[in-house]
PDB file with SEQRES, HELIX, SHEET and CRYST1 records, atoms N, CA, C and O in Angstrom:
SEQRES   1 A   55  UNK UNK UNK UNK UNK UNK UNK UNK UNK UNK UNK UNK UNK          
SEQRES   2 A   55  UNK UNK UNK UNK UNK UNK UNK UNK UNK UNK UNK UNK UNK          
SEQRES   3 A   55  UNK UNK UNK UNK UNK UNK UNK UNK UNK UNK UNK UNK UNK          
SEQRES   4 A   55  UNK UNK UNK UNK UNK UNK UNK UNK UNK UNK UNK UNK UNK          
SEQRES   5 A   55  UNK UNK UNK                                                  
HELIX    1 AA1 UNK A    2  UNK A   27  1                                  26    
HELIX    2 AA2 UNK A   36  UNK A   42  1                                   7    
CRYST1    1.000    1.000    1.000  90.00  90.00  90.00 P 1           1          
ATOM      1  N   UNK A   1       0.814  -1.193   0.000  1.00  0.00           N  
ATOM      2  CA  UNK A   1       0.000   0.000   0.000  1.00  0.00           C  
ATOM      3  C   UNK A   1       0.862   1.264   0.000  1.00  0.00           C  
ATOM      4  O   UNK A   1       0.467   2.285  -0.562  1.00  0.00           O  
ATOM      5  N   UNK A   2       2.018   1.196   0.619  1.00  0.00           N  
ATOM      6  CA  UNK A   2       2.875   2.382   0.643  1.00  0.00           C  
ATOM      7  C   UNK A   2       3.467   2.668  -0.734  1.00  0.00           C  
ATOM      8  O   UNK A   2       3.839   3.804  -1.030  1.00  0.00           O  
ATOM      9  N   UNK A   3       3.554   1.631  -1.580  1.00  0.00           N  
ATOM     10  CA  UNK A   3       4.060   1.856  -2.931  1.00  0.00           C  
ATOM     11  C   UNK A   3       3.106   2.751  -3.715  1.00  0.00           C  
ATOM     12  O   UNK A   3       3.547   3.576  -4.515  1.00  0.00           O  
ATOM     13  N   UNK A   4       1.808   2.594  -3.492  1.00  0.00           N  
ATOM     14  CA  UNK A   4       0.843   3.443  -4.177  1.00  0.00           C  
ATOM     15  C   UNK A   4       0.962   4.901  -3.738  1.00  0.00           C  
ATOM     16  O   UNK A   4       0.688   5.814  -4.517  1.00  0.00           O  
ATOM     17  N   UNK A   5       1.364   5.111  -2.513  1.00  0.00           N  
ATOM     18  CA  UNK A   5       1.535   6.470  -2.019  1.00  0.00           C  
ATOM     19  C   UNK A   5       2.651   7.191  -2.766  1.00  0.00           C  
ATOM     20  O   UNK A   5       2.642   8.419  -2.845  1.00  0.00           O  
ATOM     21  N   UNK A   6       3.600   6.458  -3.308  1.00  0.00           N  
ATOM     22  CA  UNK A   6       4.690   7.055  -4.103  1.00  0.00           C  
ATOM     23  C   UNK A   6       4.401   7.006  -5.598  1.00  0.00           C  
ATOM     24  O   UNK A   6       4.736   7.945  -6.320  1.00  0.00           O  
ATOM     25  N   UNK A   7       3.784   5.927  -6.072  1.00  0.00           N  
ATOM     26  CA  UNK A   7       3.589   5.749  -7.508  1.00  0.00           C  
ATOM     27  C   UNK A   7       2.515   6.666  -8.085  1.00  0.00           C  
ATOM     28  O   UNK A   7       2.689   7.192  -9.184  1.00  0.00           O  
ATOM     29  N   UNK A   8       1.434   6.865  -7.384  1.00  0.00           N  
ATOM     30  CA  UNK A   8       0.367   7.724  -7.905  1.00  0.00           C  
ATOM     31  C   UNK A   8       0.832   9.167  -8.032  1.00  0.00           C  
ATOM     32  O   UNK A   8       0.626   9.754  -9.095  1.00  0.00           O  
ATOM     33  N   UNK A   9       1.441   9.777  -7.029  1.00  0.00           N  
ATOM     34  CA  UNK A   9       1.941  11.149  -7.220  1.00  0.00           C  
ATOM     35  C   UNK A   9       3.055  11.234  -8.279  1.00  0.00           C  
ATOM     36  O   UNK A   9       3.134  12.206  -9.029  1.00  0.00           O  
ATOM     37  N   UNK A  10       3.904  10.213  -8.327  1.00  0.00           N  
ATOM     38  CA  UNK A  10       4.966  10.227  -9.336  1.00  0.00           C  
ATOM     39  C   UNK A  10       4.374  10.169 -10.740  1.00  0.00           C  
ATOM     40  O   UNK A  10       4.853  10.867 -11.634  1.00  0.00           O  
ATOM     41  N   UNK A  11       3.353   9.360 -10.953  1.00  0.00           N  
ATOM     42  CA  UNK A  11       2.705   9.272 -12.259  1.00  0.00           C  
ATOM     43  C   UNK A  11       2.019  10.590 -12.610  1.00  0.00           C  
ATOM     44  O   UNK A  11       2.071  11.022 -13.761  1.00  0.00           O  
ATOM     45  N   UNK A  12       1.386  11.225 -11.650  1.00  0.00           N  
ATOM     46  CA  UNK A  12       0.728  12.504 -11.902  1.00  0.00           C  
ATOM     47  C   UNK A  12       1.746  13.599 -12.225  1.00  0.00           C  
ATOM     48  O   UNK A  12       1.509  14.432 -13.101  1.00  0.00           O  
ATOM     49  N   UNK A  13       2.863  13.597 -11.527  1.00  0.00           N  
ATOM     50  CA  UNK A  13       3.903  14.596 -11.790  1.00  0.00           C  
ATOM     51  C   UNK A  13       4.520  14.386 -13.170  1.00  0.00           C  
ATOM     52  O   UNK A  13       4.709  15.346 -13.917  1.00  0.00           O  
ATOM     53  N   UNK A  14       4.834  13.139 -13.512  1.00  0.00           N  
ATOM     54  CA  UNK A  14       5.414  12.864 -14.830  1.00  0.00           C  
ATOM     55  C   UNK A  14       4.417  13.165 -15.950  1.00  0.00           C  
ATOM     56  O   UNK A  14       4.806  13.675 -17.000  1.00  0.00           O  
ATOM     57  N   UNK A  15       3.166  12.861 -15.742  1.00  0.00           N  
ATOM     58  CA  UNK A  15       2.139  13.203 -16.726  1.00  0.00           C  
ATOM     59  C   UNK A  15       2.005  14.709 -16.902  1.00  0.00           C  
ATOM     60  O   UNK A  15       1.846  15.198 -18.020  1.00  0.00           O  
ATOM     61  N   UNK A  16       2.069  15.429 -15.811  1.00  0.00           N  
ATOM     62  CA  UNK A  16       2.013  16.894 -15.879  1.00  0.00           C  
ATOM     63  C   UNK A  16       3.217  17.478 -16.591  1.00  0.00           C  
ATOM     64  O   UNK A  16       3.090  18.435 -17.355  1.00  0.00           O  
ATOM     65  N   UNK A  17       4.385  16.906 -16.341  1.00  0.00           N  
ATOM     66  CA  UNK A  17       5.588  17.364 -17.048  1.00  0.00           C  
ATOM     67  C   UNK A  17       5.481  17.098 -18.550  1.00  0.00           C  
ATOM     68  O   UNK A  17       5.860  17.938 -19.367  1.00  0.00           O  
ATOM     69  N   UNK A  18       4.964  15.933 -18.900  1.00  0.00           N  
ATOM     70  CA  UNK A  18       4.779  15.613 -20.318  1.00  0.00           C  
ATOM     71  C   UNK A  18       3.780  16.548 -20.982  1.00  0.00           C  
ATOM     72  O   UNK A  18       4.004  17.007 -22.103  1.00  0.00           O  
ATOM     73  N   UNK A  19       2.687  16.830 -20.302  1.00  0.00           N  
ATOM     74  CA  UNK A  19       1.694  17.757 -20.825  1.00  0.00           C  
ATOM     75  C   UNK A  19       2.281  19.158 -20.960  1.00  0.00           C  
ATOM     76  O   UNK A  19       2.034  19.847 -21.949  1.00  0.00           O  
ATOM     77  N   UNK A  20       3.050  19.570 -19.974  1.00  0.00           N  
ATOM     78  CA  UNK A  20       3.698  20.885 -20.036  1.00  0.00           C  
ATOM     79  C   UNK A  20       4.687  20.980 -21.190  1.00  0.00           C  
ATOM     80  O   UNK A  20       4.754  22.009 -21.862  1.00  0.00           O  
ATOM     81  N   UNK A  21       5.455  19.921 -21.427  1.00  0.00           N  
ATOM     82  CA  UNK A  21       6.404  19.924 -22.545  1.00  0.00           C  
ATOM     83  C   UNK A  21       5.670  19.972 -23.879  1.00  0.00           C  
ATOM     84  O   UNK A  21       6.111  20.649 -24.807  1.00  0.00           O  
ATOM     85  N   UNK A  22       4.551  19.255 -23.978  1.00  0.00           N  
ATOM     86  CA  UNK A  22       3.773  19.286 -25.215  1.00  0.00           C  
ATOM     87  C   UNK A  22       3.193  20.672 -25.461  1.00  0.00           C  
ATOM     88  O   UNK A  22       3.257  21.176 -26.583  1.00  0.00           O  
ATOM     89  N   UNK A  23       2.633  21.292 -24.438  1.00  0.00           N  
ATOM     90  CA  UNK A  23       2.063  22.619 -24.603  1.00  0.00           C  
ATOM     91  C   UNK A  23       3.134  23.646 -24.933  1.00  0.00           C  
ATOM     92  O   UNK A  23       2.890  24.555 -25.727  1.00  0.00           O  
ATOM     93  N   UNK A  24       4.309  23.520 -24.342  1.00  0.00           N  
ATOM     94  CA  UNK A  24       5.421  24.423 -24.667  1.00  0.00           C  
ATOM     95  C   UNK A  24       5.822  24.271 -26.130  1.00  0.00           C  
ATOM     96  O   UNK A  24       6.035  25.267 -26.820  1.00  0.00           O  
ATOM     97  N   UNK A  25       5.926  23.021 -26.612  1.00  0.00           N  
ATOM     98  CA  UNK A  25       6.282  22.789 -28.011  1.00  0.00           C  
ATOM     99  C   UNK A  25       5.194  23.311 -28.937  1.00  0.00           C  
ATOM    100  O   UNK A  25       5.498  23.828 -30.012  1.00  0.00           O  
ATOM    101  N   UNK A  26       3.958  23.190 -28.550  1.00  0.00           N  
ATOM    102  CA  UNK A  26       2.848  23.678 -29.360  1.00  0.00           C  
ATOM    103  C   UNK A  26       2.893  25.194 -29.473  1.00  0.00           C  
ATOM    104  O   UNK A  26       2.690  25.743 -30.556  1.00  0.00           O  
ATOM    105  N   UNK A  27       3.156  25.872 -28.361  1.00  0.00           N  
ATOM    106  CA  UNK A  27       3.198  27.333 -28.370  1.00  0.00           C  
ATOM    107  C   UNK A  27       4.440  27.876 -29.064  1.00  0.00           C  
ATOM    108  O   UNK A  27       4.404  28.985 -29.596  1.00  0.00           O  
ATOM    109  N   UNK A  28       5.536  27.123 -29.072  1.00  0.00           N  
ATOM    110  CA  UNK A  28       6.769  27.628 -29.691  1.00  0.00           C  
ATOM    111  C   UNK A  28       6.841  27.327 -31.180  1.00  0.00           C  
ATOM    112  O   UNK A  28       7.841  27.654 -31.820  1.00  0.00           O  
ATOM    113  N   UNK A  29       5.801  26.710 -31.751  1.00  0.00           N  
ATOM    114  CA  UNK A  29       5.733  26.518 -33.190  1.00  0.00           C  
ATOM    115  C   UNK A  29       6.410  25.267 -33.705  1.00  0.00           C  
ATOM    116  O   UNK A  29       6.756  25.215 -34.885  1.00  0.00           O  
ATOM    117  N   UNK A  30       6.612  24.272 -32.889  1.00  0.00           N  
ATOM    118  CA  UNK A  30       7.278  23.052 -33.322  1.00  0.00           C  
ATOM    119  C   UNK A  30       6.439  22.239 -34.306  1.00  0.00           C  
ATOM    120  O   UNK A  30       6.987  21.433 -35.058  1.00  0.00           O  
ATOM    121  N   UNK A  31       5.135  22.437 -34.314  1.00  0.00           N  
ATOM    122  CA  UNK A  31       4.255  21.638 -35.153  1.00  0.00           C  
ATOM    123  C   UNK A  31       3.650  22.454 -36.290  1.00  0.00           C  
ATOM    124  O   UNK A  31       2.614  22.067 -36.831  1.00  0.00           O  
ATOM    125  N   UNK A  32       4.261  23.562 -36.664  1.00  0.00           N  
ATOM    126  CA  UNK A  32       3.718  24.428 -37.695  1.00  0.00           C  
ATOM    127  C   UNK A  32       3.871  23.832 -39.097  1.00  0.00           C  
ATOM    128  O   UNK A  32       2.924  23.870 -39.883  1.00  0.00           O  
ATOM    129  N   UNK A  33       5.042  23.285 -39.425  1.00  0.00           N  
ATOM    130  CA  UNK A  33       5.315  22.811 -40.782  1.00  0.00           C  
ATOM    131  C   UNK A  33       5.517  21.306 -40.761  1.00  0.00           C  
ATOM    132  O   UNK A  33       6.650  20.826 -40.729  1.00  0.00           O  
ATOM    133  N   UNK A  34       4.421  20.565 -40.777  1.00  0.00           N  
ATOM    134  CA  UNK A  34       4.512  19.109 -40.700  1.00  0.00           C  
ATOM    135  C   UNK A  34       4.898  18.482 -42.043  1.00  0.00           C  
ATOM    136  O   UNK A  34       5.472  17.394 -42.067  1.00  0.00           O  
ATOM    137  N   UNK A  35       4.593  19.148 -43.158  1.00  0.00           N  
ATOM    138  CA  UNK A  35       4.881  18.585 -44.470  1.00  0.00           C  
ATOM    139  C   UNK A  35       6.257  18.976 -44.994  1.00  0.00           C  
ATOM    140  O   UNK A  35       6.765  18.333 -45.912  1.00  0.00           O  
ATOM    141  N   UNK A  36       6.860  19.995 -44.444  1.00  0.00           N  
ATOM    142  CA  UNK A  36       8.139  20.493 -44.956  1.00  0.00           C  
ATOM    143  C   UNK A  36       9.255  19.465 -44.881  1.00  0.00           C  
ATOM    144  O   UNK A  36      10.019  19.322 -45.835  1.00  0.00           O  
ATOM    145  N   UNK A  37       9.366  18.757 -43.788  1.00  0.00           N  
ATOM    146  CA  UNK A  37      10.430  17.766 -43.637  1.00  0.00           C  
ATOM    147  C   UNK A  37      10.242  16.606 -44.608  1.00  0.00           C  
ATOM    148  O   UNK A  37      11.222  16.050 -45.105  1.00  0.00           O  
ATOM    149  N   UNK A  38       9.002  16.240 -44.880  1.00  0.00           N  
ATOM    150  CA  UNK A  38       8.746  15.152 -45.829  1.00  0.00           C  
ATOM    151  C   UNK A  38       9.154  15.561 -47.235  1.00  0.00           C  
ATOM    152  O   UNK A  38       9.709  14.749 -47.976  1.00  0.00           O  
ATOM    153  N   UNK A  39       8.890  16.798 -47.613  1.00  0.00           N  
ATOM    154  CA  UNK A  39       9.280  17.252 -48.945  1.00  0.00           C  
ATOM    155  C   UNK A  39      10.790  17.446 -49.047  1.00  0.00           C  
ATOM    156  O   UNK A  39      11.375  17.181 -50.097  1.00  0.00           O  
ATOM    157  N   UNK A  40      11.418  17.898 -47.983  1.00  0.00           N  
ATOM    158  CA  UNK A  40      12.881  18.081 -48.017  1.00  0.00           C  
ATOM    159  C   UNK A  40      13.591  16.742 -48.150  1.00  0.00           C  
ATOM    160  O   UNK A  40      14.671  16.681 -48.738  1.00  0.00           O  
ATOM    161  N   UNK A  41      13.021  15.682 -47.628  1.00  0.00           N  
ATOM    162  CA  UNK A  41      13.637  14.356 -47.744  1.00  0.00           C  
ATOM    163  C   UNK A  41      13.588  13.857 -49.173  1.00  0.00           C  
ATOM    164  O   UNK A  41      14.411  13.024 -49.554  1.00  0.00           O  
ATOM    165  N   UNK A  42      12.639  14.344 -49.987  1.00  0.00           N  
ATOM    166  CA  UNK A  42      12.481  13.882 -51.359  1.00  0.00           C  
ATOM    167  C   UNK A  42      13.168  14.778 -52.387  1.00  0.00           C  
ATOM    168  O   UNK A  42      13.146  14.464 -53.577  1.00  0.00           O  
ATOM    169  N   UNK A  43      13.771  15.876 -51.964  1.00  0.00           N  
ATOM    170  CA  UNK A  43      14.420  16.787 -52.900  1.00  0.00           C  
ATOM    171  C   UNK A  43      15.627  16.125 -53.546  1.00  0.00           C  
ATOM    172  O   UNK A  43      16.345  15.353 -52.910  1.00  0.00           O  
ATOM    173  N   UNK A  44      15.839  16.441 -54.827  1.00  0.00           N  
ATOM    174  CA  UNK A  44      16.976  15.889 -55.554  1.00  0.00           C  
ATOM    175  C   UNK A  44      18.232  16.737 -55.416  1.00  0.00           C  
ATOM    176  O   UNK A  44      19.341  16.240 -55.609  1.00  0.00           O  
ATOM    177  N   UNK A  45      18.068  18.001 -55.087  1.00  0.00           N  
ATOM    178  CA  UNK A  45      19.215  18.896 -55.002  1.00  0.00           C  
ATOM    179  C   UNK A  45      20.024  18.597 -53.736  1.00  0.00           C  
ATOM    180  O   UNK A  45      19.448  18.363 -52.674  1.00  0.00           O  
ATOM    181  N   UNK A  46      21.349  18.606 -53.845  1.00  0.00           N  
ATOM    182  CA  UNK A  46      22.156  18.422 -52.626  1.00  0.00           C  
ATOM    183  C   UNK A  46      22.043  19.665 -51.746  1.00  0.00           C  
ATOM    184  O   UNK A  46      21.763  20.752 -52.251  1.00  0.00           O  
ATOM    185  N   UNK A  47      22.252  19.522 -50.466  1.00  0.00           N  
ATOM    186  CA  UNK A  47      22.176  20.688 -49.577  1.00  0.00           C  
ATOM    187  C   UNK A  47      23.312  21.656 -49.868  1.00  0.00           C  
ATOM    188  O   UNK A  47      24.354  21.268 -50.397  1.00  0.00           O  
ATOM    189  N   UNK A  48      23.102  22.922 -49.516  1.00  0.00           N  
ATOM    190  CA  UNK A  48      24.146  23.930 -49.664  1.00  0.00           C  
ATOM    191  C   UNK A  48      25.333  23.578 -48.770  1.00  0.00           C  
ATOM    192  O   UNK A  48      25.201  22.810 -47.817  1.00  0.00           O  
ATOM    193  N   UNK A  49      26.488  24.150 -49.091  1.00  0.00           N  
ATOM    194  CA  UNK A  49      27.667  23.892 -48.266  1.00  0.00           C  
ATOM    195  C   UNK A  49      27.508  24.462 -46.855  1.00  0.00           C  
ATOM    196  O   UNK A  49      28.095  23.950 -45.901  1.00  0.00           O  
ATOM    197  N   UNK A  50      26.710  25.522 -46.733  1.00  0.00           N  
ATOM    198  CA  UNK A  50      26.505  26.124 -45.416  1.00  0.00           C  
ATOM    199  C   UNK A  50      25.690  25.213 -44.511  1.00  0.00           C  
ATOM    200  O   UNK A  50      25.863  25.234 -43.292  1.00  0.00           O  
ATOM    201  N   UNK A  51      24.787  24.399 -45.104  1.00  0.00           N  
ATOM    202  CA  UNK A  51      23.926  23.530 -44.316  1.00  0.00           C  
ATOM    203  C   UNK A  51      24.552  22.162 -44.044  1.00  0.00           C  
ATOM    204  O   UNK A  51      24.050  21.411 -43.207  1.00  0.00           O  
ATOM    205  N   UNK A  52      25.642  21.830 -44.742  1.00  0.00           N  
ATOM    206  CA  UNK A  52      26.246  20.508 -44.584  1.00  0.00           C  
ATOM    207  C   UNK A  52      26.963  20.414 -43.235  1.00  0.00           C  
ATOM    208  O   UNK A  52      27.580  21.384 -42.793  1.00  0.00           O  
ATOM    209  N   UNK A  53      26.886  19.264 -42.586  1.00  0.00           N  
ATOM    210  CA  UNK A  53      27.587  19.102 -41.301  1.00  0.00           C  
ATOM    211  C   UNK A  53      29.091  19.103 -41.504  1.00  0.00           C  
ATOM    212  O   UNK A  53      29.593  18.611 -42.515  1.00  0.00           O  
ATOM    213  N   UNK A  54      29.793  19.649 -40.553  1.00  0.00           N  
ATOM    214  CA  UNK A  54      31.261  19.714 -40.605  1.00  0.00           C  
ATOM    215  C   UNK A  54      31.851  18.409 -40.105  1.00  0.00           C  
ATOM    216  O   UNK A  54      31.340  17.819 -39.153  1.00  0.00           O  
ATOM    217  N   UNK A  55      32.908  17.960 -40.730  1.00  0.00           N  
ATOM    218  CA  UNK A  55      33.554  16.717 -40.301  1.00  0.00           C  
ATOM    219  C   UNK A  55      34.861  16.999 -39.623  1.00  0.00           C  
ATOM    220  O   UNK A  55      35.547  16.072 -39.194  1.00  0.00           O  
TER     221      UNK A  55                                                      
END                                                                             
C-alpha cells in the first residue's frame, strides 16, 4: 500500500511534465510545418555547403 503512495503522485507529476512539454512545443511553433520535412527528404538537389555538417 505504501508503494501506491509514491507511484500515484509520481505518475501525476510525470504526466504533468509531459503535458507541459507538449504545450510548450505547441506554443513555440514546433508543429507548424509538418509537411516540410517530408518534402525536403524527397528533394533531388544536394544541400548547400553552409547547411552541410562539418567533419
